[in-house]
Coordinates of C-alpha atoms in Angstrom, one line a residue:
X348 CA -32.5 17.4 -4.1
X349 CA -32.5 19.8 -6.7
X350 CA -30.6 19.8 -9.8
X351 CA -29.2 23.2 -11.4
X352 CA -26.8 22.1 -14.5
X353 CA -26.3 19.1 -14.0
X354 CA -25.2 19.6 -10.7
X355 CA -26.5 18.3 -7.3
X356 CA -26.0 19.5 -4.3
X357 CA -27.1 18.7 -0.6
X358 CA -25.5 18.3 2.3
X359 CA -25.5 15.2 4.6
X360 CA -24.4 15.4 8.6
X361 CA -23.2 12.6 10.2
X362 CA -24.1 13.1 13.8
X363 CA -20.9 11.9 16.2
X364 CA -22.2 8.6 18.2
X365 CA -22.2 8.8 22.2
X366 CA -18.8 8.1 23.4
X367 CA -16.7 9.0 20.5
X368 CA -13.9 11.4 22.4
X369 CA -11.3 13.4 20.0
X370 CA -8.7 14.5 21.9
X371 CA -6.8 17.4 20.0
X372 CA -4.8 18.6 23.1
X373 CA -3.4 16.1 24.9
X374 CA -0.7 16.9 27.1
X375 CA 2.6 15.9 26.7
X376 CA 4.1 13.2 28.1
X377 CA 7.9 13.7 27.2
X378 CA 9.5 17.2 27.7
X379 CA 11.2 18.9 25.3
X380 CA 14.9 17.7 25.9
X381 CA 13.3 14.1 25.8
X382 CA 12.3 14.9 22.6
X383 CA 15.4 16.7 21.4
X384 CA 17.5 13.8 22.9
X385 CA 15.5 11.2 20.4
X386 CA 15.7 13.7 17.7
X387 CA 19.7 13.8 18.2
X388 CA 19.5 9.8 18.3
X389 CA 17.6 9.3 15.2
X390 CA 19.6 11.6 13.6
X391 CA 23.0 10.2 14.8
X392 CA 22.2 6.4 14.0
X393 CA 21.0 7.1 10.6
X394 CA 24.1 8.9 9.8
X395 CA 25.9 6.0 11.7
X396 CA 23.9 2.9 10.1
X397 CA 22.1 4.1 7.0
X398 CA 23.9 2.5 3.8
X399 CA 23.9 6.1 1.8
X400 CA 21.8 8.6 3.7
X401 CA 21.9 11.4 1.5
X402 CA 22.1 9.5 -2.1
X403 CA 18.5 10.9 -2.5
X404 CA 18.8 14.4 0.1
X405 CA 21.5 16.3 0.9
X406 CA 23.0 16.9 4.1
X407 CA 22.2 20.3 4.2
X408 CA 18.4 19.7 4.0
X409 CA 18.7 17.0 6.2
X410 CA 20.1 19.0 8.6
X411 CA 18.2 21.6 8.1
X412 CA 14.4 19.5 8.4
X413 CA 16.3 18.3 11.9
X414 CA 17.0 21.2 13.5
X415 CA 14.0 22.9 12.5
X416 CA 12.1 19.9 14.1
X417 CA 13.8 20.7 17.7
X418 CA 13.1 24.4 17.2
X419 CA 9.6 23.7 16.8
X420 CA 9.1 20.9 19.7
X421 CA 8.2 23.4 22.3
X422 CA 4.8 24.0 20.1
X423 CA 4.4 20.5 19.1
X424 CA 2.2 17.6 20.7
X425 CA 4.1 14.0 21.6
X426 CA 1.7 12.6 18.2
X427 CA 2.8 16.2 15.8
X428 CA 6.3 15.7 16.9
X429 CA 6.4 12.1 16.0
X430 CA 4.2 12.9 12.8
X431 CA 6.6 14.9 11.8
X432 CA 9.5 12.3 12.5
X433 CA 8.1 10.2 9.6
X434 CA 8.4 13.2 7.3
X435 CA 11.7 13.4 7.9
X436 CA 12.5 10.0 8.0
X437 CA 10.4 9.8 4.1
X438 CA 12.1 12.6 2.5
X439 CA 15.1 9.8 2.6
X440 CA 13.2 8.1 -0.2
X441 CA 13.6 4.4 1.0
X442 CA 10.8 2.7 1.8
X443 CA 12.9 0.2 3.9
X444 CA 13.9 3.1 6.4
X445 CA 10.3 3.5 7.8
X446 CA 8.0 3.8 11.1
X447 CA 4.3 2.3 11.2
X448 CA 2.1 5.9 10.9
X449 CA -0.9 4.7 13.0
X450 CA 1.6 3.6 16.0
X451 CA 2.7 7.2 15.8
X452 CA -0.8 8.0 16.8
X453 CA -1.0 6.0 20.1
X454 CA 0.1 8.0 23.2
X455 CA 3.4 7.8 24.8
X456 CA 3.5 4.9 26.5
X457 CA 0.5 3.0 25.6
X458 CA 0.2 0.1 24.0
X459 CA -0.5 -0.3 20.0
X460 CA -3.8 1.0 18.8
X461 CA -6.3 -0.9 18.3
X462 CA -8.0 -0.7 14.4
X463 CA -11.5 0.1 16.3
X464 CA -10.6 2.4 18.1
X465 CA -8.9 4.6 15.2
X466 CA -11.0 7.7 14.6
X467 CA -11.9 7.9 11.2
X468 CA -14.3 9.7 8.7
X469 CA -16.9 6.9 7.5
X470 CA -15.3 6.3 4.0
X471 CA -12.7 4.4 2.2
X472 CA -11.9 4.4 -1.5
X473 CA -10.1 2.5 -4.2
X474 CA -8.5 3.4 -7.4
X475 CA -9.9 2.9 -10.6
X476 CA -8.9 3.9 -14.2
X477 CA -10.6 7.1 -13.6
X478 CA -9.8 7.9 -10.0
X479 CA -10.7 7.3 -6.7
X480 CA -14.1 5.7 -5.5
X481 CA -16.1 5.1 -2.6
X482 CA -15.8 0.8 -2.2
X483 CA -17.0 1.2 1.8
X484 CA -19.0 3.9 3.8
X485 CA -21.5 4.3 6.6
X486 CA -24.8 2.1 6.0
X487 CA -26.5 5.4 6.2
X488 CA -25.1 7.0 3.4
X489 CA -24.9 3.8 1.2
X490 CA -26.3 5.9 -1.5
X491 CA -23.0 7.3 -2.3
X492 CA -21.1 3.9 -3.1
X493 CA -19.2 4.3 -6.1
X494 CA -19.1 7.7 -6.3
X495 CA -15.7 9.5 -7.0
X496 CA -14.2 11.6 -4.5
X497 CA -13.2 14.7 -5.6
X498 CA -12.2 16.8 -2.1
X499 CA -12.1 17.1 1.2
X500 CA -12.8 20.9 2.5
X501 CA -12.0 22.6 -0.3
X502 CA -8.3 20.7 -1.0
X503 CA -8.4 18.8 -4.4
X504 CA -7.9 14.9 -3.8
X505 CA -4.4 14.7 -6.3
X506 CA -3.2 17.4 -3.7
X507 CA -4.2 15.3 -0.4
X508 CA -2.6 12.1 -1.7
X509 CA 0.4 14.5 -2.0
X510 CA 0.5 15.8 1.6
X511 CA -0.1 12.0 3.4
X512 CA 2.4 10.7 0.8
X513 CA 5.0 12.9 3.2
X514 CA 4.2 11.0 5.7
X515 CA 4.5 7.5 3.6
X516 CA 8.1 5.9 3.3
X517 CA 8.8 5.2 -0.8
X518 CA 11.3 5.1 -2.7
X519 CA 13.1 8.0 -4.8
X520 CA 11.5 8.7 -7.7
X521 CA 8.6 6.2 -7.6
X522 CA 5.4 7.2 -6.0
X523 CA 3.1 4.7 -6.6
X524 CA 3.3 2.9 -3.1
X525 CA 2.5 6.2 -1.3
X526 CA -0.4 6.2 -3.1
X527 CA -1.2 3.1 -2.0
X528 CA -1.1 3.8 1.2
X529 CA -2.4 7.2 1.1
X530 CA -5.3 5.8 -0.2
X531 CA -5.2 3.6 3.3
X532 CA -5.2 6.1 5.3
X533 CA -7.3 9.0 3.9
X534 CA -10.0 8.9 6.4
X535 CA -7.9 9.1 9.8
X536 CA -8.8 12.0 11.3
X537 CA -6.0 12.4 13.2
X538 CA -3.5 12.4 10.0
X539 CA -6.0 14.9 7.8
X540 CA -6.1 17.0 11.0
X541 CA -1.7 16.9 11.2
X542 CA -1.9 17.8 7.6
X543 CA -4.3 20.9 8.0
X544 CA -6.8 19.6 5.6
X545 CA -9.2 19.5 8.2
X546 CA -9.7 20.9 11.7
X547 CA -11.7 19.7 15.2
X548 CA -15.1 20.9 13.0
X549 CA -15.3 17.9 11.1
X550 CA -14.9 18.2 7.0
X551 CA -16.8 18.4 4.1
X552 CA -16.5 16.4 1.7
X553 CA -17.4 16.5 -2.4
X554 CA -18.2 13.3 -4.3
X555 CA -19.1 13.0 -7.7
X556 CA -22.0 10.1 -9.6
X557 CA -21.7 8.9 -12.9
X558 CA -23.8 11.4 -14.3
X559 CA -21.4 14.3 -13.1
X560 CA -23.6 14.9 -10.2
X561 CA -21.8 16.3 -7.4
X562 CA -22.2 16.2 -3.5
X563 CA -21.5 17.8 -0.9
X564 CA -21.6 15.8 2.6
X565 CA -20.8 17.2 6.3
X566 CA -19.0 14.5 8.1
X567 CA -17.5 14.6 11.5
X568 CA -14.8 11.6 12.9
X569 CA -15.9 8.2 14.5
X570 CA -14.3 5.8 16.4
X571 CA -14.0 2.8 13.9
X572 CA -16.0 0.5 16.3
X573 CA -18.7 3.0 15.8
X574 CA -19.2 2.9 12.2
X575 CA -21.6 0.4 10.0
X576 CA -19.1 0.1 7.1
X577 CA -20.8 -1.5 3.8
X578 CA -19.9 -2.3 0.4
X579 CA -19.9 -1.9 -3.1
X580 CA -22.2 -4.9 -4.3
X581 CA -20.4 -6.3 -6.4
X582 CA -19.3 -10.0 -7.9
X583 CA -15.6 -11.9 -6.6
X584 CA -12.9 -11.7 -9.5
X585 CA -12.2 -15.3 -10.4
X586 CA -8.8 -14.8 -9.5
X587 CA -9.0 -14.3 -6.0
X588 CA -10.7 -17.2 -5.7
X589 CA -8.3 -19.4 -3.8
X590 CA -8.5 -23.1 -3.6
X591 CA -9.8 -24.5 -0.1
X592 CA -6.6 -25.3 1.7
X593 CA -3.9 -23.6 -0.1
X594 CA -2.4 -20.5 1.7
X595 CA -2.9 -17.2 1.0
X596 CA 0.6 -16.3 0.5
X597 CA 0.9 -18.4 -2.4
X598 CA -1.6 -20.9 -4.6
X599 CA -2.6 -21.8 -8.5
X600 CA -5.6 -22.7 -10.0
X601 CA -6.4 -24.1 -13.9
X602 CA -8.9 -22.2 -15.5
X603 CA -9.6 -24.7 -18.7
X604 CA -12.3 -22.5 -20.3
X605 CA -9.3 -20.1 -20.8
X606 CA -6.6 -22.6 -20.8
X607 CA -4.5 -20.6 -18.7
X608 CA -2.9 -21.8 -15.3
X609 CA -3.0 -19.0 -13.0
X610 CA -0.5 -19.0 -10.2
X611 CA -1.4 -15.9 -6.7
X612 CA 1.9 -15.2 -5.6
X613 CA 0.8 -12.9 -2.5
X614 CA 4.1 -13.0 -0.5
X615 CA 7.8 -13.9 -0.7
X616 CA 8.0 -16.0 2.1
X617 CA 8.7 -19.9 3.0
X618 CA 8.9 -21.9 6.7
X619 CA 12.4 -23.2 5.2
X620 CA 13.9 -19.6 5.3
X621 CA 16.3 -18.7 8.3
X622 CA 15.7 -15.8 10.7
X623 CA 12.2 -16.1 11.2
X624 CA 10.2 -16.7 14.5
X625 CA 8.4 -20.1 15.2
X626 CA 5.2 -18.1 14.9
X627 CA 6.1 -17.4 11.1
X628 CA 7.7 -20.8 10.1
X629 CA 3.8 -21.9 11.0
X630 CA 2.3 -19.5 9.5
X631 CA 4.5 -19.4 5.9
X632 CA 4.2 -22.2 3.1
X633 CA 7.1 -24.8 2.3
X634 CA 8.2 -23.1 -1.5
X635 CA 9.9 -26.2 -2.0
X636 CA 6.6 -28.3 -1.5
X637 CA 4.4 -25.5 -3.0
X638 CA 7.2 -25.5 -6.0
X639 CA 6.6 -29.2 -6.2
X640 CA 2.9 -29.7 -6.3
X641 CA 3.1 -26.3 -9.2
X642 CA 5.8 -28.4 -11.2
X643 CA 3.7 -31.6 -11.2
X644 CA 0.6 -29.4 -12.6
X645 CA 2.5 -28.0 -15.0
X646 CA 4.2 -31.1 -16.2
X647 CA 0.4 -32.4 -17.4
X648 CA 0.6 -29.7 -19.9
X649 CA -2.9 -29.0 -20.8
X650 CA -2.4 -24.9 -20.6
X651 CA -1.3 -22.3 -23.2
X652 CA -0.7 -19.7 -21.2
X653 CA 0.9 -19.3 -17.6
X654 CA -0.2 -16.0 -15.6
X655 CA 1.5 -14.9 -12.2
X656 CA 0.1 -12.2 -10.0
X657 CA 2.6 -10.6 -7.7
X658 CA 0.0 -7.5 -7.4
X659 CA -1.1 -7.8 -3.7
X660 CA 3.1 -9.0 -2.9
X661 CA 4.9 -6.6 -0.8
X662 CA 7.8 -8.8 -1.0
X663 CA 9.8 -11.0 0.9
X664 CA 12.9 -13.0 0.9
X665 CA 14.9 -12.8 -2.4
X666 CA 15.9 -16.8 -1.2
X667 CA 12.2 -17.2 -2.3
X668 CA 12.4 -15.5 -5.4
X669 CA 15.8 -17.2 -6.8
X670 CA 13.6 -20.7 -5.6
X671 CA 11.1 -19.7 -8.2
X672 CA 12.7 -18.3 -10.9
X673 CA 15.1 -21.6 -10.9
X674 CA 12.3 -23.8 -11.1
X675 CA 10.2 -22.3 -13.7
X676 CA 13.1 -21.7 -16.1
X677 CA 14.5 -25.0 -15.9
X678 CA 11.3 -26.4 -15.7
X679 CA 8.6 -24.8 -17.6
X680 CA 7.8 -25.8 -21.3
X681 CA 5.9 -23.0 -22.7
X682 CA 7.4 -20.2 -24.9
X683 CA 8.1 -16.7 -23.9
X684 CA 4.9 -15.4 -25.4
X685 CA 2.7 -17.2 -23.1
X686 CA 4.7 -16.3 -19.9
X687 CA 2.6 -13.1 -18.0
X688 CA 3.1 -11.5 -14.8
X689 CA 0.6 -9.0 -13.4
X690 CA 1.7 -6.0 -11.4
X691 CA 0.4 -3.4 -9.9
X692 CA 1.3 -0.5 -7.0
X693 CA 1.8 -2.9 -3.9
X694 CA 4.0 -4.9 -5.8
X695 CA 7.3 -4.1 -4.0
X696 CA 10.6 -5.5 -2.6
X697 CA 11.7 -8.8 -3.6
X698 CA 8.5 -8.7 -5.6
X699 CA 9.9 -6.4 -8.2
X700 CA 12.8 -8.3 -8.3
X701 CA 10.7 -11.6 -9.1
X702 CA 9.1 -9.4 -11.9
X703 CA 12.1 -8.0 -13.6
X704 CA 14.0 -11.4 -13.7
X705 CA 10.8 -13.0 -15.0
X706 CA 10.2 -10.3 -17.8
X707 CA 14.7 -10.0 -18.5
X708 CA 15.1 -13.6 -18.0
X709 CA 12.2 -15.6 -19.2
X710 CA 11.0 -13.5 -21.8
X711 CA 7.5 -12.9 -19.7
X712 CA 5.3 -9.8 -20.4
X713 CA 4.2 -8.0 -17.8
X714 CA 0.9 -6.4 -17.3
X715 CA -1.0 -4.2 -14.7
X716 CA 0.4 -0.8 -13.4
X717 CA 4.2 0.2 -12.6
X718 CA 5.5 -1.3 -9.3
X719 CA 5.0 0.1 -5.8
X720 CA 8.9 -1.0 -5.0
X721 CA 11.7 0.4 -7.1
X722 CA 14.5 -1.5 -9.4
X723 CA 16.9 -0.2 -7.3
X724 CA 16.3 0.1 -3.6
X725 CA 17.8 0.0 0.0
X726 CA 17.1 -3.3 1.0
X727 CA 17.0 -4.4 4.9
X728 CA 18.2 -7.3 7.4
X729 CA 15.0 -6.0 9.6
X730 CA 17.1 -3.6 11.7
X731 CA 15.0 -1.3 13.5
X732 CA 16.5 1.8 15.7
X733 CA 14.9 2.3 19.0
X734 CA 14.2 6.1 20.2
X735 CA 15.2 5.8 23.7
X736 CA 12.5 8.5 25.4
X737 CA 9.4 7.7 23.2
X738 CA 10.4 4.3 22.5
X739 CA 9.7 5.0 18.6
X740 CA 10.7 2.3 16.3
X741 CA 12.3 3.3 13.1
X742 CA 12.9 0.2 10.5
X743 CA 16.2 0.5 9.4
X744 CA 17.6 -0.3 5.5
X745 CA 21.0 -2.2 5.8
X746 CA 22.6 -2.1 2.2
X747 CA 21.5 -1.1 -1.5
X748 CA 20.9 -3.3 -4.5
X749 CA 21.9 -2.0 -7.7
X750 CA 20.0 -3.6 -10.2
X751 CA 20.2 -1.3 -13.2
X752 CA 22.7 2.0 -13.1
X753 CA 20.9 4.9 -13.3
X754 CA 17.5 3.6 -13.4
X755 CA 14.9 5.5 -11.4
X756 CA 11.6 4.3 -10.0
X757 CA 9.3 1.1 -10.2
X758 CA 9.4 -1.8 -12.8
X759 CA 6.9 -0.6 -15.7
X760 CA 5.0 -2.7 -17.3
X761 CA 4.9 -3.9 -21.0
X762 CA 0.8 -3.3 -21.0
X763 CA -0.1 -0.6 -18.6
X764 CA -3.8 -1.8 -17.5
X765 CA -5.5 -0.2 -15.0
X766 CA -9.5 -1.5 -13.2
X767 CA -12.1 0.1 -14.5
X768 CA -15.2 0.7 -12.2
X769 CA -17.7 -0.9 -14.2
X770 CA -15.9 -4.1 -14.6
X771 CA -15.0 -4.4 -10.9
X772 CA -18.3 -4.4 -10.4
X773 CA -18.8 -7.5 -12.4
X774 CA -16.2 -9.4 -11.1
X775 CA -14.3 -9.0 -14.6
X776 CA -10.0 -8.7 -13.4
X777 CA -9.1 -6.2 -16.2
X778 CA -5.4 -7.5 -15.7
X779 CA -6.5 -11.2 -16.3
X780 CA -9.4 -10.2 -18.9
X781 CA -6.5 -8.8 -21.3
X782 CA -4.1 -11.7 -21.1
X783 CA -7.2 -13.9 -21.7
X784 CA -8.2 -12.6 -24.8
X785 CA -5.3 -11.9 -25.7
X786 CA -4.4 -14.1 -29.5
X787 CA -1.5 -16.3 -29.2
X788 CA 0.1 -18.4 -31.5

């Protein structure tokens, strides 16, 4: 390795394991007028069923991405036409009206992919206050853990999260959960390869050390399955700690050296809700029993402060929400001051709506990063439209909720707090480490 100005530069290849097969020309399975036909479908039922298609697009762009789509199927593959379904289907800017991108990538006709057989390049990343890191790679390449990624052949990361945020459903004005989930899905080869940022050669990719030390690796796609993923060594957060027993979707835990009781409020979801399957009333929590065992903690009083994180909630039932907010309002003897919600970009849906009625109603200041999920939003009654030649499911919304008139985007926060690298290392929450330092009367 040889450094010139601070800079280092060598290049890594990652040879492609025995039985990793990228098919980039796979032959059609529906014919054109198949395709044109679902095209005309999709197109008809959203105009039919959408609650206010073209609040965020007009109909003349609309129309105009449509018929440009059936103009171009005779060059497109089944998984590029489908690809570009989903753009069309985000430009609406409701993240309710939505298809699941790596189902896009499974042959007509075939059943859902499975996550190891995805072919993928041998990194993921996470946010942190000063960009995106490696958190997982390769075992062979461990060395570059927690190094920031700066671009993959030659296209500046800022400008990839753009292009796979067209393929990402969110909601007008707000991009903060296409960031999320471009973030997700930034080493699928077949998506990078959709969005020309890379081509059947493999890429190259540019990471950056602490010490502004950059590197150049050579990667070429691997079948999940293949891949020796690692990660960053680093120590849990305190609060992710769940209690043995409690469910994931929702649990609380008293941490008396802080004298905060901190309440994980993953999910917007209870067994006693209507319209769910058997599978999901055994799967979800009781709120009313969860609400129950909370309200008997909190009656013992021996906290100052009450934190709730709704950052990993994607939402849920607003039945579930109203539950809450009842209880703690009526309920809860502890001032305004001492009321905190943490937020951050996967906070969505009924979620956001938890959040603002917590911060508008009971006074609670709220922490983290803007909201994933907008203050106003289509909102759904889990309709989905059916493509009747590729069999292409497209989650329908059903109605909008007005919240605020006018207001545009995600909840923002009263303390914007984003994780910084060094601290996630040592299991310090930067979220939690504010409010608990924070001085209180």
């Amino acid at each position: 390795m040889k450094i010139l100005k601070c800079i280092v530069i060598f290049i890594l290849v990652i040879i492609i394991l025995p039985g990793c097969s990228i098919a980039t020309n796979e032959k059609k399975k529906l014919s054109n007028e198949e395709w044109i036909e679902d095209i005309n479908y999709l197109d008809n039922t959203l105009k039919s069923n959408h609650p206010d298609l073209f609040k965020y697009i007009s109909q003349e762009k609309w129309d105009k991405s449509i018929d440009t789509l059936k103009s171009d199927v005779n060059n497109l593959s089944d998984k590029d036409t489908s690809l570009r379904i989903a753009q069309i289907i985000t430009s609406i800017g409701d993240v309710h009206t939505f298809t699941d991108i790596l189902n896009l990538l499974v042959p007509i006709g075939e059943e859902n992919i499975d996550n190891e057989d995805i072919v993928e390049f041998p990194i993921k990343v996470e946010y942190f206050e000063d960009g995106l890191r490696v958190v997982e790679c390769d075992s062979k390449y461990k060395e570059i853990l927690g190094y920031k990624l700066i671009s993959i052949n030659n296209v500046d990361i800022n400008e990839i999260i753009r292009k796979i945020s067209t393929l990402m459903s969110h909601d007008y004005g707000n991009e903060q959960f296409a960031k999320e989930q471009s973030k997700k899905y930034m080493n699928v080869y077949e998506i990078l390869r959709f969005l020309d940022i890379i081509d059947e050669n493999g890429a190259e990719y540019v990471l950056e050390n602490d010490n502004n030390e950059k590197i150049e690796l050579k990667l070429n796609p691997l079948k999940n399955k293949d891949i020796n993923y690692v990660s960053l060594d680093t120590k849990e957060f305190k609060t992710n700690e769940k209690p043995q027993n409690e469910s994931d979707f929702c649990w609380y835990k008293f941490f008396p050296e802080d004298d905060t009781l901190f309440l994980k409020f993953n999910r917007c979801s209870s067994n006693t809700v209507s319209g769910i399957s058997d599978t999901q009333k055994e799967k979800y929590p009781n709120i009313y029993d969860f609400l129950d065992r909370l309200m008997s903690e909190i009656d013992k009083g021996d906290f100052n402060k009450l934190v709730i994180d709704i950052r990993e909630n994607p939402g849920g039932s607003p039945k579930v929400v109203d539950a809450m907010i009842e209880t703690l309002k009526y309920r809860v003897n502890i001032e305004y001051k001492n009321l905190f919600v943490i937020t951050g970009k996967r906070t969505c849906s009924a979620a956001v709506e938890f959040a603002d009625k917590f911060q508008n109603h009971l006074g609670a200041t709220v922490v983290g990063e803007e909201t994933g999920g907008s203050i106003n939003l289509f909102n759904t009654l889990n309709e989905v439209i059916t493509l009747p030649n590729s069999k292409l499911d497209i989650a329908s919304s059903y109605y909008f909720k007005n919240r605020k008139n006018g207001y545009i985007g995600g909840l923002k926060p009263d303390v914007v707090i984003k994780q910084t690298y060094q601290n996630y290392l040592y299991g310090t929450d930067d979220c939690y480490e504010y409010i608990r330092t924070l001085k209180v009367d």
